[in-house]
Amino acid sequence: MSLIDFTERHHDNPLEVVERVASTNGWSFERAGEDEITILVTGKWTDYQVSYTWMFDIEALHLACAFELKVPERCRGEVQQLISLINEQMWVGHFDLWIQDGLIMYRHALVLAGGVEASSRQCEALLATALDACERYFPAFQFVVWAGKPRARRSTPPCSRRRGRRSAAQTAVMSTPADVRASLPTIC
């Protein structure tokens, strides 16, 4: 086989594998086009919208997992601080804050360079990693956002930093379950 033959070899769209995995598991899904599929998953804390996108030009299967937690502008600095603390501890994938929409999203990609085809196990592992990360850290994100509620209803300091007090991100780290705290750095 020559180099030209190898580079022109077409491999299957990995979204077909993802669709089979979703069907086999009875998950609700929708194909938004040839290069995207969205799966709806119910978690312990919230519902997750998981989108797989096949990026043919870079030969990567991208996963984005979003959840319903709108971050108000006044809390975005604290949420970004928390995301930074969390991402320092993650071995694969990462969280992002989409500033324009105020949404927190977990992202990861599976590189399938050179015509490698995705397996069901790889697609399931991508999803499991995303859901595990979102379930683990959702309470911390929720705490930081809820810490910024109007003064009359809040019992914790607002998202803005105050001298001599913990930030909402620091408090979220201290308020999360012990197994989650163990994976975060000490910031106090």
PDB file of C-alpha atoms in Angstrom, residues 18-160:
ATOM      1  CA  VAL A  18     -21.847   6.072  19.496  1.00  0.00           C
ATOM      2  CA  GLU A  19     -25.359   5.676  18.105  1.00  0.00           C
ATOM      3  CA  ARG A  20     -25.166   1.883  18.504  1.00  0.00           C
ATOM      4  CA  VAL A  21     -23.949   2.313  22.097  1.00  0.00           C
ATOM      5  CA  ALA A  22     -26.830   4.717  22.860  1.00  0.00           C
ATOM      6  CA  SER A  23     -29.388   2.364  21.293  1.00  0.00           C
ATOM      7  CA  THR A  24     -28.012  -0.675  23.116  1.00  0.00           C
ATOM      8  CA  ASN A  25     -28.239   1.150  26.458  1.00  0.00           C
ATOM      9  CA  GLY A  26     -31.696   2.589  25.776  1.00  0.00           C
ATOM     10  CA  TRP A  27     -30.477   6.196  26.011  1.00  0.00           C
ATOM     11  CA  SER A  28     -32.430   8.975  24.356  1.00  0.00           C
ATOM     12  CA  PHE A  29     -30.416  10.481  21.504  1.00  0.00           C
ATOM     13  CA  GLU A  30     -30.724  12.694  18.466  1.00  0.00           C
ATOM     14  CA  ARG A  31     -28.534  13.044  15.393  1.00  0.00           C
ATOM     15  CA  ALA A  32     -28.095  16.757  14.682  1.00  0.00           C
ATOM     16  CA  GLY A  33     -26.330  15.973  11.423  1.00  0.00           C
ATOM     17  CA  GLU A  34     -23.790  13.625   9.937  1.00  0.00           C
ATOM     18  CA  ASP A  35     -21.094  14.835  12.322  1.00  0.00           C
ATOM     19  CA  GLU A  36     -22.983  15.220  15.639  1.00  0.00           C
ATOM     20  CA  ILE A  37     -25.091  13.168  18.032  1.00  0.00           C
ATOM     21  CA  THR A  38     -26.578  14.314  21.340  1.00  0.00           C
ATOM     22  CA  ILE A  39     -27.419  11.925  24.171  1.00  0.00           C
ATOM     23  CA  LEU A  40     -29.561  12.854  27.179  1.00  0.00           C
ATOM     24  CA  VAL A  41     -28.475  11.252  30.451  1.00  0.00           C
ATOM     25  CA  THR A  42     -30.112  11.571  33.872  1.00  0.00           C
ATOM     26  CA  GLY A  43     -27.593  11.923  36.676  1.00  0.00           C
ATOM     27  CA  LYS A  44     -27.796  12.032  40.450  1.00  0.00           C
ATOM     28  CA  TRP A  45     -27.665  15.846  40.625  1.00  0.00           C
ATOM     29  CA  THR A  46     -29.040  16.975  37.268  1.00  0.00           C
ATOM     30  CA  ASP A  47     -29.652  15.954  33.657  1.00  0.00           C
ATOM     31  CA  TYR A  48     -26.721  16.030  31.270  1.00  0.00           C
ATOM     32  CA  GLN A  49     -26.672  16.800  27.569  1.00  0.00           C
ATOM     33  CA  VAL A  50     -23.744  14.945  26.032  1.00  0.00           C
ATOM     34  CA  SER A  51     -22.753  15.875  22.489  1.00  0.00           C
ATOM     35  CA  TYR A  52     -20.307  13.849  20.454  1.00  0.00           C
ATOM     36  CA  THR A  53     -18.902  15.607  17.388  1.00  0.00           C
ATOM     37  CA  TRP A  54     -16.779  13.921  14.740  1.00  0.00           C
ATOM     38  CA  MET A  55     -14.115  16.382  13.615  1.00  0.00           C
ATOM     39  CA  PHE A  56     -13.000  14.810  10.362  1.00  0.00           C
ATOM     40  CA  ASP A  57     -10.293  17.378   9.590  1.00  0.00           C
ATOM     41  CA  ILE A  58      -8.370  16.592  12.806  1.00  0.00           C
ATOM     42  CA  GLU A  59      -9.587  12.997  13.113  1.00  0.00           C
ATOM     43  CA  ALA A  60     -10.959  13.436  16.609  1.00  0.00           C
ATOM     44  CA  LEU A  61     -14.186  12.477  18.328  1.00  0.00           C
ATOM     45  CA  HIS A  62     -15.014  15.416  20.592  1.00  0.00           C
ATOM     46  CA  LEU A  63     -17.287  15.067  23.612  1.00  0.00           C
ATOM     47  CA  ALA A  64     -18.952  18.015  25.333  1.00  0.00           C
ATOM     48  CA  CYS A  65     -21.121  17.448  28.408  1.00  0.00           C
ATOM     49  CA  ALA A  66     -23.266  20.359  29.594  1.00  0.00           C
ATOM     50  CA  PHE A  67     -25.675  20.685  32.479  1.00  0.00           C
ATOM     51  CA  GLU A  68     -28.312  23.188  33.520  1.00  0.00           C
ATOM     52  CA  LEU A  69     -26.489  25.601  35.773  1.00  0.00           C
ATOM     53  CA  LYS A  70     -26.397  29.120  34.403  1.00  0.00           C
ATOM     54  CA  VAL A  71     -23.507  31.106  35.910  1.00  0.00           C
ATOM     55  CA  PRO A  72     -24.443  34.746  36.567  1.00  0.00           C
ATOM     56  CA  GLU A  73     -21.908  37.325  35.447  1.00  0.00           C
ATOM     57  CA  ARG A  74     -21.111  38.332  39.043  1.00  0.00           C
ATOM     58  CA  CYS A  75     -20.015  34.759  39.870  1.00  0.00           C
ATOM     59  CA  ARG A  76     -17.949  33.968  36.793  1.00  0.00           C
ATOM     60  CA  GLY A  77     -14.615  34.868  38.386  1.00  0.00           C
ATOM     61  CA  GLU A  78     -15.246  32.499  41.299  1.00  0.00           C
ATOM     62  CA  VAL A  79     -16.455  29.747  38.974  1.00  0.00           C
ATOM     63  CA  GLN A  80     -13.353  30.163  36.818  1.00  0.00           C
ATOM     64  CA  GLN A  81     -11.203  29.893  39.942  1.00  0.00           C
ATOM     65  CA  LEU A  82     -13.012  26.681  40.907  1.00  0.00           C
ATOM     66  CA  ILE A  83     -12.638  25.308  37.360  1.00  0.00           C
ATOM     67  CA  SER A  84      -8.922  26.010  37.541  1.00  0.00           C
ATOM     68  CA  LEU A  85      -8.628  24.153  40.859  1.00  0.00           C
ATOM     69  CA  ILE A  86     -10.576  21.199  39.511  1.00  0.00           C
ATOM     70  CA  ASN A  87      -8.726  21.050  36.175  1.00  0.00           C
ATOM     71  CA  GLU A  88      -5.360  20.933  37.984  1.00  0.00           C
ATOM     72  CA  GLN A  89      -6.434  17.591  39.417  1.00  0.00           C
ATOM     73  CA  MET A  90      -7.911  16.023  36.269  1.00  0.00           C
ATOM     74  CA  TRP A  91      -5.873  13.556  34.248  1.00  0.00           C
ATOM     75  CA  VAL A  92      -8.164  13.508  31.224  1.00  0.00           C
ATOM     76  CA  GLY A  93     -10.705  16.026  29.991  1.00  0.00           C
ATOM     77  CA  HIS A  94     -11.346  19.456  31.454  1.00  0.00           C
ATOM     78  CA  PHE A  95     -14.084  21.878  32.445  1.00  0.00           C
ATOM     79  CA  ASP A  96     -14.694  25.161  30.624  1.00  0.00           C
ATOM     80  CA  LEU A  97     -16.910  28.136  31.293  1.00  0.00           C
ATOM     81  CA  TRP A  98     -18.528  29.393  28.124  1.00  0.00           C
ATOM     82  CA  ILE A  99     -18.599  33.091  28.958  1.00  0.00           C
ATOM     83  CA  GLN A 100     -21.116  34.049  26.265  1.00  0.00           C
ATOM     84  CA  ASP A 101     -23.746  31.625  27.571  1.00  0.00           C
ATOM     85  CA  GLY A 102     -22.604  31.361  31.194  1.00  0.00           C
ATOM     86  CA  LEU A 103     -22.535  27.551  30.905  1.00  0.00           C
ATOM     87  CA  ILE A 104     -20.123  25.113  32.484  1.00  0.00           C
ATOM     88  CA  MET A 105     -19.093  22.292  30.200  1.00  0.00           C
ATOM     89  CA  TYR A 106     -16.886  19.226  30.476  1.00  0.00           C
ATOM     90  CA  ARG A 107     -14.864  18.523  27.321  1.00  0.00           C
ATOM     91  CA  HIS A 108     -12.684  15.684  26.130  1.00  0.00           C
ATOM     92  CA  ALA A 109     -11.597  14.199  22.803  1.00  0.00           C
ATOM     93  CA  LEU A 110     -10.595  10.839  21.426  1.00  0.00           C
ATOM     94  CA  VAL A 111      -7.941  11.185  18.717  1.00  0.00           C
ATOM     95  CA  LEU A 112      -8.408   8.642  15.944  1.00  0.00           C
ATOM     96  CA  ALA A 113      -5.503   9.671  13.696  1.00  0.00           C
ATOM     97  CA  GLY A 114      -4.352   7.550  10.812  1.00  0.00           C
ATOM     98  CA  GLY A 115      -7.653   5.837  10.148  1.00  0.00           C
ATOM     99  CA  VAL A 116      -8.057   4.262  13.589  1.00  0.00           C
ATOM    100  CA  GLU A 117     -11.678   3.355  14.227  1.00  0.00           C
ATOM    101  CA  ALA A 118     -13.478   3.994  17.504  1.00  0.00           C
ATOM    102  CA  SER A 119     -14.670   1.024  19.523  1.00  0.00           C
ATOM    103  CA  SER A 120     -17.812   0.795  21.636  1.00  0.00           C
ATOM    104  CA  ARG A 121     -15.622   0.529  24.727  1.00  0.00           C
ATOM    105  CA  GLN A 122     -13.763   3.753  23.879  1.00  0.00           C
ATOM    106  CA  CYS A 123     -17.009   5.673  23.313  1.00  0.00           C
ATOM    107  CA  GLU A 124     -18.493   4.305  26.548  1.00  0.00           C
ATOM    108  CA  ALA A 125     -15.298   5.215  28.455  1.00  0.00           C
ATOM    109  CA  LEU A 126     -15.453   8.778  27.122  1.00  0.00           C
ATOM    110  CA  LEU A 127     -19.042   9.076  28.333  1.00  0.00           C
ATOM    111  CA  ALA A 128     -18.329   7.444  31.710  1.00  0.00           C
ATOM    112  CA  THR A 129     -15.398   9.786  32.328  1.00  0.00           C
ATOM    113  CA  ALA A 130     -17.538  12.826  31.492  1.00  0.00           C
ATOM    114  CA  LEU A 131     -20.450  11.780  33.687  1.00  0.00           C
ATOM    115  CA  ASP A 132     -18.163  10.866  36.583  1.00  0.00           C
ATOM    116  CA  ALA A 133     -16.470  14.278  36.468  1.00  0.00           C
ATOM    117  CA  CYS A 134     -19.781  16.146  36.193  1.00  0.00           C
ATOM    118  CA  GLU A 135     -21.427  14.175  38.999  1.00  0.00           C
ATOM    119  CA  ARG A 136     -18.364  14.626  41.213  1.00  0.00           C
ATOM    120  CA  TYR A 137     -18.045  18.398  40.800  1.00  0.00           C
ATOM    121  CA  PHE A 138     -21.614  19.580  40.142  1.00  0.00           C
ATOM    122  CA  PRO A 139     -22.262  20.243  43.873  1.00  0.00           C
ATOM    123  CA  ALA A 140     -19.161  22.474  44.065  1.00  0.00           C
ATOM    124  CA  PHE A 141     -20.246  24.480  40.993  1.00  0.00           C
ATOM    125  CA  GLN A 142     -23.761  24.757  42.374  1.00  0.00           C
ATOM    126  CA  PHE A 143     -22.461  25.978  45.730  1.00  0.00           C
ATOM    127  CA  VAL A 144     -20.372  28.733  44.135  1.00  0.00           C
ATOM    128  CA  VAL A 145     -23.284  29.909  41.990  1.00  0.00           C
ATOM    129  CA  TRP A 146     -25.787  29.763  44.848  1.00  0.00           C
ATOM    130  CA  ALA A 147     -23.370  31.625  47.134  1.00  0.00           C
ATOM    131  CA  GLY A 148     -24.061  34.684  44.978  1.00  0.00           C
ATOM    132  CA  LYS A 149     -27.832  34.760  45.507  1.00  0.00           C
ATOM    133  CA  PRO A 150     -29.446  38.051  46.655  1.00  0.00           C
ATOM    134  CA  ARG A 151     -28.439  39.182  50.160  1.00  0.00           C
ATOM    135  CA  ALA A 152     -31.913  38.679  51.686  1.00  0.00           C
ATOM    136  CA  ARG A 153     -31.853  34.958  50.843  1.00  0.00           C
ATOM    137  CA  ARG A 154     -28.207  34.006  51.223  1.00  0.00           C
ATOM    138  CA  SER A 155     -26.494  32.431  54.179  1.00  0.00           C
ATOM    139  CA  THR A 156     -22.969  32.560  52.728  1.00  0.00           C
ATOM    140  CA  PRO A 157     -20.816  35.413  51.392  1.00  0.00           C
ATOM    141  CA  PRO A 158     -21.440  36.540  47.782  1.00  0.00           C
ATOM    142  CA  CYS A 159     -19.216  35.425  44.920  1.00  0.00           C
ATOM    143  CA  SER A 160     -17.023  38.500  45.163  1.00  0.00           C
TER     144      SER A 160
END
